[in-house]
GROMACS .gro file of C-alpha atoms in nm:
model
  442
    1MET     CA    1  -2.888  -0.284   1.921
    2ARG     CA    2  -2.892  -0.338   2.284
    3ASP     CA    3  -2.625  -0.579   2.279
    4PHE     CA    4  -2.363  -0.297   2.091
    5TYR     CA    5  -2.477  -0.022   2.373
    6ARG     CA    6  -2.413  -0.233   2.675
    7ILE     CA    7  -2.092  -0.390   2.508
    8LEU     CA    8  -2.018   0.024   2.402
    9LEU     CA    9  -2.113   0.111   2.763
   10ALA     CA   10  -1.866  -0.120   2.954
   11LEU     CA   11  -1.575  -0.094   2.663
   12LEU     CA   12  -1.618   0.312   2.765
   13ILE     CA   13  -1.624   0.225   3.099
   14SER     CA   14  -1.306  -0.001   3.011
   15LEU     CA   15  -1.113   0.293   2.852
   16THR     CA   16  -1.158   0.529   3.138
   17ALA     CA   17  -1.091   0.324   3.389
   18PHE     CA   18  -0.725   0.237   3.173
   19GLN     CA   19  -0.717   0.598   3.130
   20ALA     CA   20  -0.667   0.574   3.509
   21THR     CA   21  -0.382   0.413   3.548
   22ALA     CA   22  -0.178   0.645   3.327
   23GLN     CA   23   0.118   0.614   3.486
   24LEU     CA   24   0.226   0.278   3.445
   25THR     CA   25   0.487   0.299   3.165
   26GLU     CA   26   0.645   0.038   2.981
   27ASN     CA   27   0.961   0.003   2.911
   28SER     CA   28   1.060  -0.153   2.573
   29PRO     CA   29   1.393  -0.107   2.508
   30TYR     CA   30   1.436  -0.202   2.180
   31SER     CA   31   1.190   0.072   2.116
   32ARG     CA   32   1.432   0.329   2.042
   33PHE     CA   33   1.504   0.201   1.727
   34GLY     CA   34   1.368   0.338   1.384
   35LEU     CA   35   0.987   0.332   1.415
   36GLY     CA   36   0.895   0.184   1.731
   37ASP     CA   37   0.797  -0.154   1.840
   38LEU     CA   38   0.558  -0.262   1.590
   39TYR     CA   39   0.190  -0.378   1.653
   40PRO     CA   40   0.022  -0.719   1.545
   41SER     CA   41  -0.160  -0.629   1.271
   42GLY     CA   42  -0.483  -0.900   1.342
   43SER     CA   43  -0.777  -0.867   1.548
   44ILE     CA   44  -0.794  -1.060   1.965
   45ARG     CA   45  -0.847  -1.361   1.756
   46ASN     CA   46  -0.598  -1.407   1.512
   47ILE     CA   47  -0.364  -1.273   1.837
   48GLY     CA   48  -0.473  -1.587   1.980
   49MET     CA   49  -0.360  -1.813   1.718
   50ALA     CA   50   0.014  -1.662   1.768
   51GLY     CA   51  -0.127  -1.380   1.453
   52VAL     CA   52  -0.216  -1.678   1.210
   53GLY     CA   53  -0.495  -1.498   0.980
   54VAL     CA   54  -0.451  -1.417   0.665
   55ALA     CA   55  -0.551  -1.710   0.548
   56SER     CA   56  -0.805  -1.859   0.794
   57PRO     CA   57  -1.178  -1.734   0.768
   58ASN     CA   58  -1.443  -1.712   0.992
   59LEU     CA   59  -1.812  -1.616   0.953
   60GLU     CA   60  -1.819  -1.467   1.322
   61TYR     CA   61  -1.563  -1.204   1.349
   62ILE     CA   62  -1.432  -0.935   1.103
   63ASN     CA   63  -1.116  -1.070   0.931
   64PHE     CA   64  -0.937  -0.754   0.856
   65LEU     CA   65  -0.553  -0.895   0.863
   66ASN     CA   66  -0.643  -1.005   0.485
   67PRO     CA   67  -0.898  -0.765   0.339
   68ALA     CA   68  -1.009  -1.048   0.130
   69LEU     CA   69  -1.166  -1.205   0.373
   70LEU     CA   70  -1.371  -0.970   0.438
   71PRO     CA   71  -1.697  -1.063   0.295
   72THR     CA   72  -1.676  -1.457   0.446
   73ASN     CA   73  -1.854  -1.325   0.714
   74ARG     CA   74  -2.154  -1.261   0.413
   75ARG     CA   75  -2.003  -1.624   0.201
   76LEU     CA   76  -2.027  -1.886   0.494
   77ASN     CA   77  -2.344  -1.985   0.670
   78LEU     CA   78  -2.536  -1.662   0.747
   79ASP     CA   79  -2.860  -1.658   0.576
   80THR     CA   80  -2.715  -1.396   0.316
   81THR     CA   81  -3.066  -1.212   0.291
   82ILE     CA   82  -2.995  -0.982   0.613
   83LYS     CA   83  -2.677  -0.745   0.660
   84TYR     CA   84  -2.513  -0.797   0.959
   85THR     CA   85  -2.265  -0.487   1.111
   86MET     CA   86  -1.959  -0.614   1.329
   87PHE     CA   87  -1.844  -0.402   1.530
   88GLU     CA   88  -1.538  -0.486   1.819
   89GLY     CA   89  -1.302  -0.296   2.016
   90ALA     CA   90  -1.013  -0.432   2.210
   91LEU     CA   91  -0.772  -0.292   2.487
   92TYR     CA   92  -0.402  -0.416   2.506
   93GLY     CA   93  -0.182  -0.482   2.832
   94VAL     CA   94   0.181  -0.597   2.921
   95GLY     CA   95   0.400  -0.675   3.142
   96ARG     CA   96   0.804  -0.667   3.051
   97SER     CA   97   1.103  -0.801   3.245
   98ILE     CA   98   1.430  -0.710   3.112
   99SER     CA   99   1.772  -0.816   3.206
  100ASP     CA  100   2.130  -0.740   3.049
  101GLY     CA  101   2.282  -1.042   3.299
  102ALA     CA  102   2.338  -0.849   3.578
  103LEU     CA  103   2.051  -0.567   3.636
  104LYS     CA  104   1.685  -0.628   3.595
  105GLN     CA  105   1.398  -0.421   3.543
  106GLN     CA  106   1.012  -0.430   3.561
  107SER     CA  107   0.737  -0.280   3.374
  108LYS     CA  108   0.403  -0.223   3.246
  109SER     CA  109   0.129  -0.074   3.093
  110VAL     CA  110  -0.254  -0.090   2.954
  111ASN     CA  111  -0.275   0.025   2.613
  112PHE     CA  112  -0.585   0.115   2.351
  113GLN     CA  113  -0.548  -0.200   2.044
  114TYR     CA  114  -0.800  -0.106   1.828
  115LEU     CA  115  -1.208  -0.015   1.688
  116ASN     CA  116  -1.333  -0.199   1.370
  117ILE     CA  117  -1.690  -0.177   1.229
  118ALA     CA  118  -1.733  -0.372   0.903
  119PHE     CA  119  -2.070  -0.398   0.721
  120PRO     CA  120  -2.159  -0.586   0.372
  121VAL     CA  121  -2.204  -0.321   0.086
  122SER     CA  122  -2.387  -0.662  -0.152
  123ASN     CA  123  -2.392  -1.012  -0.170
  124ARG     CA  124  -2.025  -0.965  -0.292
  125TRP     CA  125  -1.888  -0.678  -0.164
  126THR     CA  126  -1.760  -0.578   0.240
  127THR     CA  127  -1.649  -0.269   0.425
  128SER     CA  128  -1.454  -0.213   0.717
  129ILE     CA  129  -1.331   0.081   0.833
  130SER     CA  130  -1.072   0.060   1.154
  131LEU     CA  131  -0.885   0.321   1.370
  132ASN     CA  132  -0.519   0.094   1.510
  133PRO     CA  133  -0.182   0.215   1.684
  134TYR     CA  134   0.096   0.060   1.419
  135SER     CA  135   0.403   0.134   1.697
  136ASN     CA  136   0.471   0.226   1.972
  137MET     CA  137   0.819   0.434   2.165
  138SER     CA  138   0.884   0.389   2.545
  139TYR     CA  139   1.173   0.363   2.686
  140ASP     CA  140   1.370   0.466   2.956
  141TYR     CA  141   1.767   0.446   3.016
  142HIS     CA  142   1.966   0.619   3.272
  143SER     CA  143   2.297   0.591   3.404
  144GLY     CA  144   2.551   0.792   3.583
  145PHE     CA  145   2.888   0.827   3.727
  146ASP     CA  146   3.105   1.074   3.985
  147THR     CA  147   3.403   1.276   3.836
  148ALA     CA  148   3.584   1.582   3.983
  149GLY     CA  149   3.350   1.664   4.289
  150LEU     CA  150   3.049   1.636   3.997
  151ALA     CA  151   2.798   1.362   4.035
  152VAL     CA  152   2.669   1.319   3.655
  153SER     CA  153   2.374   1.160   3.562
  154THR     CA  154   2.233   1.082   3.250
  155SER     CA  155   1.845   1.004   3.112
  156ASN     CA  156   1.770   0.880   2.746
  157ILE     CA  157   1.369   0.825   2.768
  158GLY     CA  158   1.158   0.796   2.503
  159THR     CA  159   0.756   0.827   2.425
  160GLY     CA  160   0.496   0.844   2.131
  161GLY     CA  161   0.376   0.601   1.857
  162LEU     CA  162   0.234   0.602   1.491
  163TYR     CA  163  -0.117   0.546   1.411
  164THR     CA  164  -0.344   0.361   1.098
  165VAL     CA  165  -0.735   0.439   1.002
  166ASN     CA  166  -0.772   0.180   0.747
  167PHE     CA  167  -1.013   0.204   0.480
  168ALA     CA  168  -1.101  -0.189   0.374
  169ASN     CA  169  -1.308  -0.352   0.099
  170GLY     CA  170  -1.283  -0.729   0.009
  171VAL     CA  171  -1.493  -0.817  -0.303
  172ASP     CA  172  -1.601  -1.224  -0.396
  173LEU     CA  173  -1.503  -1.227  -0.762
  174THR     CA  174  -1.607  -1.611  -0.778
  175ARG     CA  175  -1.697  -1.838  -0.570
  176ASN     CA  176  -1.368  -1.949  -0.422
  177PHE     CA  177  -1.202  -1.670  -0.513
  178SER     CA  178  -1.174  -1.292  -0.363
  179ALA     CA  179  -0.947  -0.953  -0.317
  180GLY     CA  180  -0.959  -0.654  -0.117
  181LEU     CA  181  -0.726  -0.356  -0.044
  182THR     CA  182  -0.677  -0.157   0.283
  183ALA     CA  183  -0.581   0.187   0.243
  184SER     CA  184  -0.462   0.311   0.560
  185TYR     CA  185  -0.417   0.709   0.657
  186VAL     CA  186  -0.068   0.703   0.895
  187PHE     CA  187  -0.016   0.965   1.177
  188GLY     CA  188   0.178   1.020   1.494
  189SER     CA  189   0.446   1.148   1.648
  190THR     CA  190   0.789   1.048   1.885
  191ASN     CA  191   0.914   1.238   2.144
  192GLU     CA  192   1.288   1.162   2.269
  193GLU     CA  193   1.503   1.339   2.541
  194TYR     CA  194   1.847   1.313   2.626
  195PHE     CA  195   1.934   1.508   2.882
  196THR     CA  196   2.248   1.516   3.157
  197GLN     CA  197   2.243   1.623   3.515
  198LEU     CA  198   2.511   1.793   3.688
  199THR     CA  199   2.520   1.797   4.085
  200SER     CA  200   2.758   1.941   4.342
  201LEU     CA  201   2.810   2.162   4.667
  202ASP     CA  202   2.765   2.448   4.407
  203LEU     CA  203   2.392   2.556   4.410
  204SER     CA  204   2.444   2.732   4.081
  205VAL     CA  205   2.453   2.415   3.902
  206GLN     CA  206   2.326   2.135   4.169
  207ASP     CA  207   2.040   1.981   3.958
  208GLN     CA  208   2.031   2.122   3.631
  209LYS     CA  209   1.954   1.957   3.359
  210TYR     CA  210   2.126   2.048   2.980
  211GLY     CA  211   2.015   1.829   2.655
  212ILE     CA  212   1.802   1.780   2.380
  213ASN     CA  213   1.427   1.750   2.292
  214GLN     CA  214   1.352   1.563   1.953
  215ARG     CA  215   1.039   1.531   1.851
  216THR     CA  216   0.961   1.379   1.472
  217SER     CA  217   0.605   1.385   1.338
  218TYR     CA  218   0.466   1.151   1.074
  219SER     CA  219   0.186   1.159   0.784
  220GLY     CA  220   0.126   0.980   0.467
  221PHE     CA  221  -0.054   0.691   0.342
  222ASN     CA  222  -0.030   0.280   0.273
  223PHE     CA  223  -0.161   0.016   0.115
  224LYS     CA  224  -0.237  -0.326   0.185
  225PRO     CA  225  -0.333  -0.561  -0.141
  226GLY     CA  226  -0.498  -0.883  -0.023
  227LEU     CA  227  -0.591  -1.228  -0.205
  228ALA     CA  228  -0.759  -1.534  -0.104
  229TYR     CA  229  -0.854  -1.829  -0.265
  230ARG     CA  230  -1.139  -2.105  -0.055
  231ASN     CA  231  -1.221  -2.434  -0.127
  232ILE     CA  232  -1.338  -2.800  -0.081
  233PHE     CA  233  -1.086  -3.067   0.068
  234LYS     CA  234  -1.297  -3.321   0.207
  235THR     CA  235  -1.656  -3.336   0.125
  236ALA     CA  236  -1.896  -3.388   0.400
  237VAL     CA  237  -2.032  -3.782   0.393
  238LYS     CA  238  -2.360  -3.681   0.595
  239GLU     CA  239  -2.545  -3.435   0.429
  240GLU     CA  240  -2.646  -3.221   0.740
  241GLU     CA  241  -2.252  -3.249   0.800
  242GLU     CA  242  -2.024  -2.945   0.638
  243HIS     CA  243  -1.743  -2.992   0.465
  244ILE     CA  244  -1.395  -2.922   0.566
  245TYR     CA  245  -1.242  -2.698   0.297
  246TYR     CA  246  -0.892  -2.584   0.268
  247ASN     CA  247  -0.759  -2.194   0.252
  248LEU     CA  248  -0.474  -1.972   0.078
  249GLY     CA  249  -0.406  -1.606   0.128
  250ALA     CA  250  -0.155  -1.344   0.044
  251THR     CA  251  -0.129  -0.972   0.188
  252TYR     CA  252   0.141  -0.741   0.069
  253ASP     CA  253   0.177  -0.406   0.270
  254PHE     CA  254   0.380  -0.137  -0.012
  255SER     CA  255   0.686   0.041   0.129
  256GLY     CA  256   0.419   0.344   0.250
  257GLY     CA  257   0.615   0.703   0.224
  258LEU     CA  258   0.567   0.911   0.481
  259THR     CA  259   0.575   1.303   0.548
  260SER     CA  260   0.843   1.373   0.857
  261ARG     CA  261   0.971   1.617   1.005
  262ARG     CA  262   1.184   1.632   1.338
  263GLU     CA  263   1.243   1.934   1.537
  264LEU     CA  264   1.558   1.984   1.726
  265THR     CA  265   1.560   2.171   2.076
  266ARG     CA  266   1.794   2.309   2.317
  267GLN     CA  267   1.679   2.295   2.686
  268ILE     CA  268   1.765   2.415   3.019
  269ARG     CA  269   1.567   2.257   3.307
  270SER     CA  270   1.530   2.293   3.678
  271ASN     CA  271   1.468   2.000   3.948
  272LEU     CA  272   1.093   2.075   3.897
  273ASN     CA  273   1.170   1.969   3.521
  274ALA     CA  274   1.035   2.354   3.424
  275VAL     CA  275   1.223   2.499   3.098
  276ASN     CA  276   1.452   2.784   3.177
  277GLU     CA  277   1.558   2.792   2.815
  278ASP     CA  278   1.464   2.711   2.554
  279THR     CA  279   1.651   2.712   2.149
  280ILE     CA  280   1.546   2.609   1.870
  281ILE     CA  281   1.848   2.443   1.713
  282SER     CA  282   1.706   2.265   1.351
  283ASN     CA  283   1.360   2.149   1.210
  284THR     CA  284   1.355   1.926   0.908
  285LYS     CA  285   1.218   1.740   0.699
  286MET     CA  286   1.213   1.398   0.511
  287HIS     CA  287   1.064   1.150   0.327
  288ALA     CA  288   1.049   0.875   0.506
  289VAL     CA  289   0.960   0.528   0.395
  290LEU     CA  290   0.800   0.248   0.546
  291PRO     CA  291   0.931  -0.134   0.588
  292SER     CA  292   0.718  -0.324   0.300
  293LYS     CA  293   0.586  -0.690   0.447
  294LEU     CA  294   0.479  -1.014   0.234
  295THR     CA  295   0.268  -1.269   0.405
  296VAL     CA  296   0.128  -1.566   0.276
  297GLY     CA  297  -0.115  -1.880   0.462
  298PHE     CA  298  -0.261  -2.162   0.391
  299SER     CA  299  -0.508  -2.344   0.673
  300ILE     CA  300  -0.852  -2.613   0.645
  301ASP     CA  301  -1.117  -2.557   0.843
  302LYS     CA  302  -1.438  -2.688   0.913
  303PRO     CA  303  -1.684  -2.371   0.899
  304VAL     CA  304  -1.757  -2.251   1.248
  305TYR     CA  305  -1.587  -2.609   1.427
  306TRP     CA  306  -1.230  -2.527   1.420
  307SER     CA  307  -0.996  -2.397   1.229
  308VAL     CA  308  -0.560  -2.492   1.155
  309GLY     CA  309  -0.294  -2.255   0.959
  310VAL     CA  310   0.001  -2.144   0.959
  311ASP     CA  311   0.167  -1.804   0.810
  312PHE     CA  312   0.488  -1.687   0.672
  313THR     CA  313   0.593  -1.306   0.654
  314TYR     CA  314   0.859  -1.186   0.516
  315LEU     CA  315   0.967  -0.812   0.655
  316SER     CA  316   1.198  -0.602   0.380
  317TYR     CA  317   1.363  -0.310   0.508
  318SER     CA  318   1.604  -0.277   0.214
  319LYS     CA  319   1.398   0.040   0.097
  320TYR     CA  320   1.283   0.177   0.440
  321LYS     CA  321   1.406   0.526   0.523
  322ASN     CA  322   1.392   0.753   0.765
  323PHE     CA  323   1.582   1.049   0.973
  324ASP     CA  324   1.825   0.750   1.164
  325ALA     CA  325   1.773   0.523   0.911
  326GLY     CA  326   2.174   0.484   0.884
  327ILE     CA  327   2.219   0.443   1.239
  328ASP     CA  328   1.970   0.191   1.334
  329ASN     CA  329   2.159  -0.125   1.120
  330PHE     CA  330   1.839  -0.276   1.046
  331LYS     CA  331   1.851  -0.644   0.864
  332ASN     CA  332   1.529  -0.789   0.692
  333GLY     CA  333   1.288  -1.031   0.891
  334TYR     CA  334   1.104  -1.306   0.889
  335LYS     CA  335   0.806  -1.444   1.114
  336ILE     CA  336   0.685  -1.830   1.139
  337ALA     CA  337   0.340  -1.886   1.304
  338LEU     CA  338   0.095  -2.191   1.340
  339GLY     CA  339  -0.201  -2.201   1.537
  340GLY     CA  340  -0.605  -2.290   1.486
  341GLU     CA  341  -0.898  -2.289   1.697
  342TYR     CA  342  -1.165  -2.493   1.855
  343LYS     CA  343  -1.507  -2.454   1.931
  344LEU     CA  344  -1.617  -2.675   2.235
  345LYS     CA  345  -1.934  -2.912   2.158
  346GLY     CA  346  -2.297  -2.801   2.331
  347GLN     CA  347  -2.604  -2.797   2.221
  348GLU     CA  348  -2.617  -2.467   1.997
  349VAL     CA  349  -2.376  -2.389   1.775
  350MET     CA  350  -2.350  -2.009   1.813
  351LYS     CA  351  -2.339  -2.056   2.178
  352MET     CA  352  -1.998  -2.244   2.200
  353PRO     CA  353  -1.739  -2.162   2.357
  354ILE     CA  354  -1.371  -2.121   2.125
  355LEU     CA  355  -1.091  -2.181   2.248
  356ARG     CA  356  -0.712  -2.071   2.085
  357ALA     CA  357  -0.374  -2.154   2.098
  358GLY     CA  358  -0.032  -2.124   1.868
  359LEU     CA  359   0.277  -2.073   1.856
  360SER     CA  360   0.572  -1.816   1.610
  361TYR     CA  361   0.937  -1.761   1.590
  362GLN     CA  362   1.048  -1.398   1.454
  363LYS     CA  363   1.399  -1.302   1.308
  364THR     CA  364   1.375  -0.940   1.408
  365PRO     CA  365   1.500  -0.650   1.198
  366PHE     CA  366   1.699  -0.538   1.481
  367TYR     CA  367   2.071  -0.679   1.430
  368PHE     CA  368   2.349  -0.602   1.712
  369ASN     CA  369   2.682  -0.655   1.826
  370GLY     CA  370   2.627  -0.928   1.485
  371THR     CA  371   2.352  -1.053   1.573
  372GLN     CA  372   2.013  -1.016   1.465
  373LEU     CA  373   1.779  -1.080   1.769
  374ASN     CA  374   1.503  -1.368   1.732
  375ASP     CA  375   1.195  -1.388   1.911
  376PHE     CA  376   0.975  -1.677   2.066
  377SER     CA  377   0.637  -1.695   2.168
  378VAL     CA  378   0.349  -1.923   2.258
  379SER     CA  379  -0.031  -1.788   2.254
  380LEU     CA  380  -0.331  -1.879   2.460
  381GLY     CA  381  -0.708  -1.770   2.359
  382GLY     CA  382  -1.043  -1.791   2.376
  383SER     CA  383  -1.426  -1.660   2.329
  384ILE     CA  384  -1.730  -1.614   2.483
  385PRO     CA  385  -2.063  -1.583   2.358
  386VAL     CA  386  -2.282  -1.282   2.609
  387GLY     CA  387  -2.577  -1.169   2.542
  388ARG     CA  388  -2.912  -1.353   2.404
  389LYS     CA  389  -3.010  -1.481   2.104
  390ASP     CA  390  -3.267  -1.289   1.910
  391PRO     CA  391  -3.583  -1.512   1.758
  392ARG     CA  392  -3.603  -1.312   1.476
  393TYR     CA  393  -3.262  -1.437   1.333
  394LYS     CA  394  -3.199  -1.780   1.468
  395SER     CA  395  -2.865  -1.765   1.226
  396LYS     CA  396  -2.729  -1.447   1.399
  397PRO     CA  397  -2.392  -1.540   1.585
  398LEU     CA  398  -2.380  -1.326   2.025
  399SER     CA  399  -2.193  -1.096   2.087
  400ARG     CA  400  -1.897  -1.261   2.194
  401LEU     CA  401  -1.555  -1.153   2.493
  402ASN     CA  402  -1.228  -1.233   2.315
  403ILE     CA  403  -0.964  -1.262   2.489
  404ALA     CA  404  -0.537  -1.342   2.422
  405LEU     CA  405  -0.265  -1.437   2.633
  406VAL     CA  406   0.090  -1.421   2.467
  407ALA     CA  407   0.413  -1.494   2.642
  408GLY     CA  408   0.711  -1.434   2.482
  409GLN     CA  409   1.069  -1.357   2.468
  410ARG     CA  410   1.317  -1.104   2.276
  411GLY     CA  411   1.663  -1.121   2.226
  412THR     CA  412   1.913  -1.272   2.453
  413THR     CA  413   2.205  -1.122   2.783
  414ASN     CA  414   2.478  -1.268   2.547
  415ASP     CA  415   2.681  -1.042   2.323
  416GLY     CA  416   2.643  -0.728   2.550
  417LEU     CA  417   2.224  -0.743   2.433
  418ILE     CA  418   1.910  -0.742   2.642
  419ARG     CA  419   1.675  -0.991   2.730
  420ASP     CA  420   1.347  -0.908   2.692
  421ARG     CA  421   1.051  -1.078   2.854
  422TYR     CA  422   0.682  -1.026   2.796
  423PHE     CA  423   0.319  -1.117   2.899
  424GLN     CA  424   0.087  -0.991   2.709
  425VAL     CA  425  -0.262  -0.927   2.762
  426TYR     CA  426  -0.568  -0.872   2.488
  427LEU     CA  427  -0.950  -0.815   2.560
  428SER     CA  428  -1.203  -0.752   2.316
  429PHE     CA  429  -1.635  -0.685   2.316
  430GLN     CA  430  -1.795  -0.764   1.966
  431THR     CA  431  -2.113  -0.715   1.870
  432ILE     CA  432  -2.287  -0.883   1.554
  433ASP     CA  433  -2.617  -0.692   1.442
  434LYS     CA  434  -2.901  -0.508   1.233
  435TRP     CA  435  -2.739  -0.176   1.184
  436PHE     CA  436  -2.856  -0.014   0.874
  437GLU     CA  437  -3.187  -0.175   0.802
  438ARG     CA  438  -3.489  -0.025   0.652
  439ARG     CA  439  -3.808   0.036   0.873
  440ARG     CA  440  -4.116  -0.079   0.737
  441ILE     CA  441  -4.453   0.066   0.768
  442GLU     CA  442  -4.684  -0.164   0.764
   0.00000   0.00000   0.00000
């Protein structure tokens, strides 16, 4: 438990430090549409492999990309008489460079990524509880012109996002086949402002802003079932070696329904952003529908030592419904990702660092000026064991520091579009320990 407290303290210190940098604001122009930019749904391990993981089990990590893989931590090499609990917390930083071909702007930010805990209920059943961001809206547009002795400037600013609290369960149905289900409560809000400022020699109108404040809140449930199959691909020649396995996996995120409320407020602000007039012009409620997502995957692995996998994801906006769904003009999209991991050789398996890499290509749902935007990225990652080995439990993996780096580009400067180049850094702390052990009195 001491390792857990040290890592939790380090995580809290990191969160406090990053909170001090809250003035760093990401400017992601395409987050203006829909619910904002969607966050990756996997762990730092998955992100380091370009998001691969729906069919990539690993006994040393929480496999929450596919709930059917949760029992992996019990099924592989760990002593099944010991019930280990896994905890992981993660942070995310991004730097962006956006350009329309003539102008360029850079921005950066640091955000919370997830908190996750997984614990075995029985030898076949594992449960996970997590808090994850679902989407992020962060854009800032400014323009201006002069007319009839007036300087006119406009600003469009959007902030906010959605989060999910997830309750996932995975069960081994047979020796080779497992199933799982993730139930998520989705909540959050976005805030968008559209303001015009007039500046002239007339002091009565100078530095006055006139515009609309639009706040939209969301809440509701969503569900994701998952399946996984694992079998021997190549039998080990020597008895002390591990077999090589192949894995199949699939998940489906349903088109979850959300209750959505939008309030439009007309405002007049001074140059200090003080609200001089605040008038509600509408307050509307509707039933929003999230886009559905199907992911299938295949991987080959030698437990603990290496893994290579490929995932295909199909994102459907055919049932997507929101206040601006007609204006946003989304198309169905897809993503192909290839990635793997390799544990560096050393004297003790549990103390070896791990290297990861992957690449992905995505046809995003964004569609503008007759062009559907592409997104290509390359990922690198790794894990470093930290702490000391517990002599009582020789099979227990050490706590780990995990990192993933992602560099990519979305969009292009052709056809009047915006090119979005990004560099993302993900960092997490993970610990494995016995939390729910019944004390014995001798």
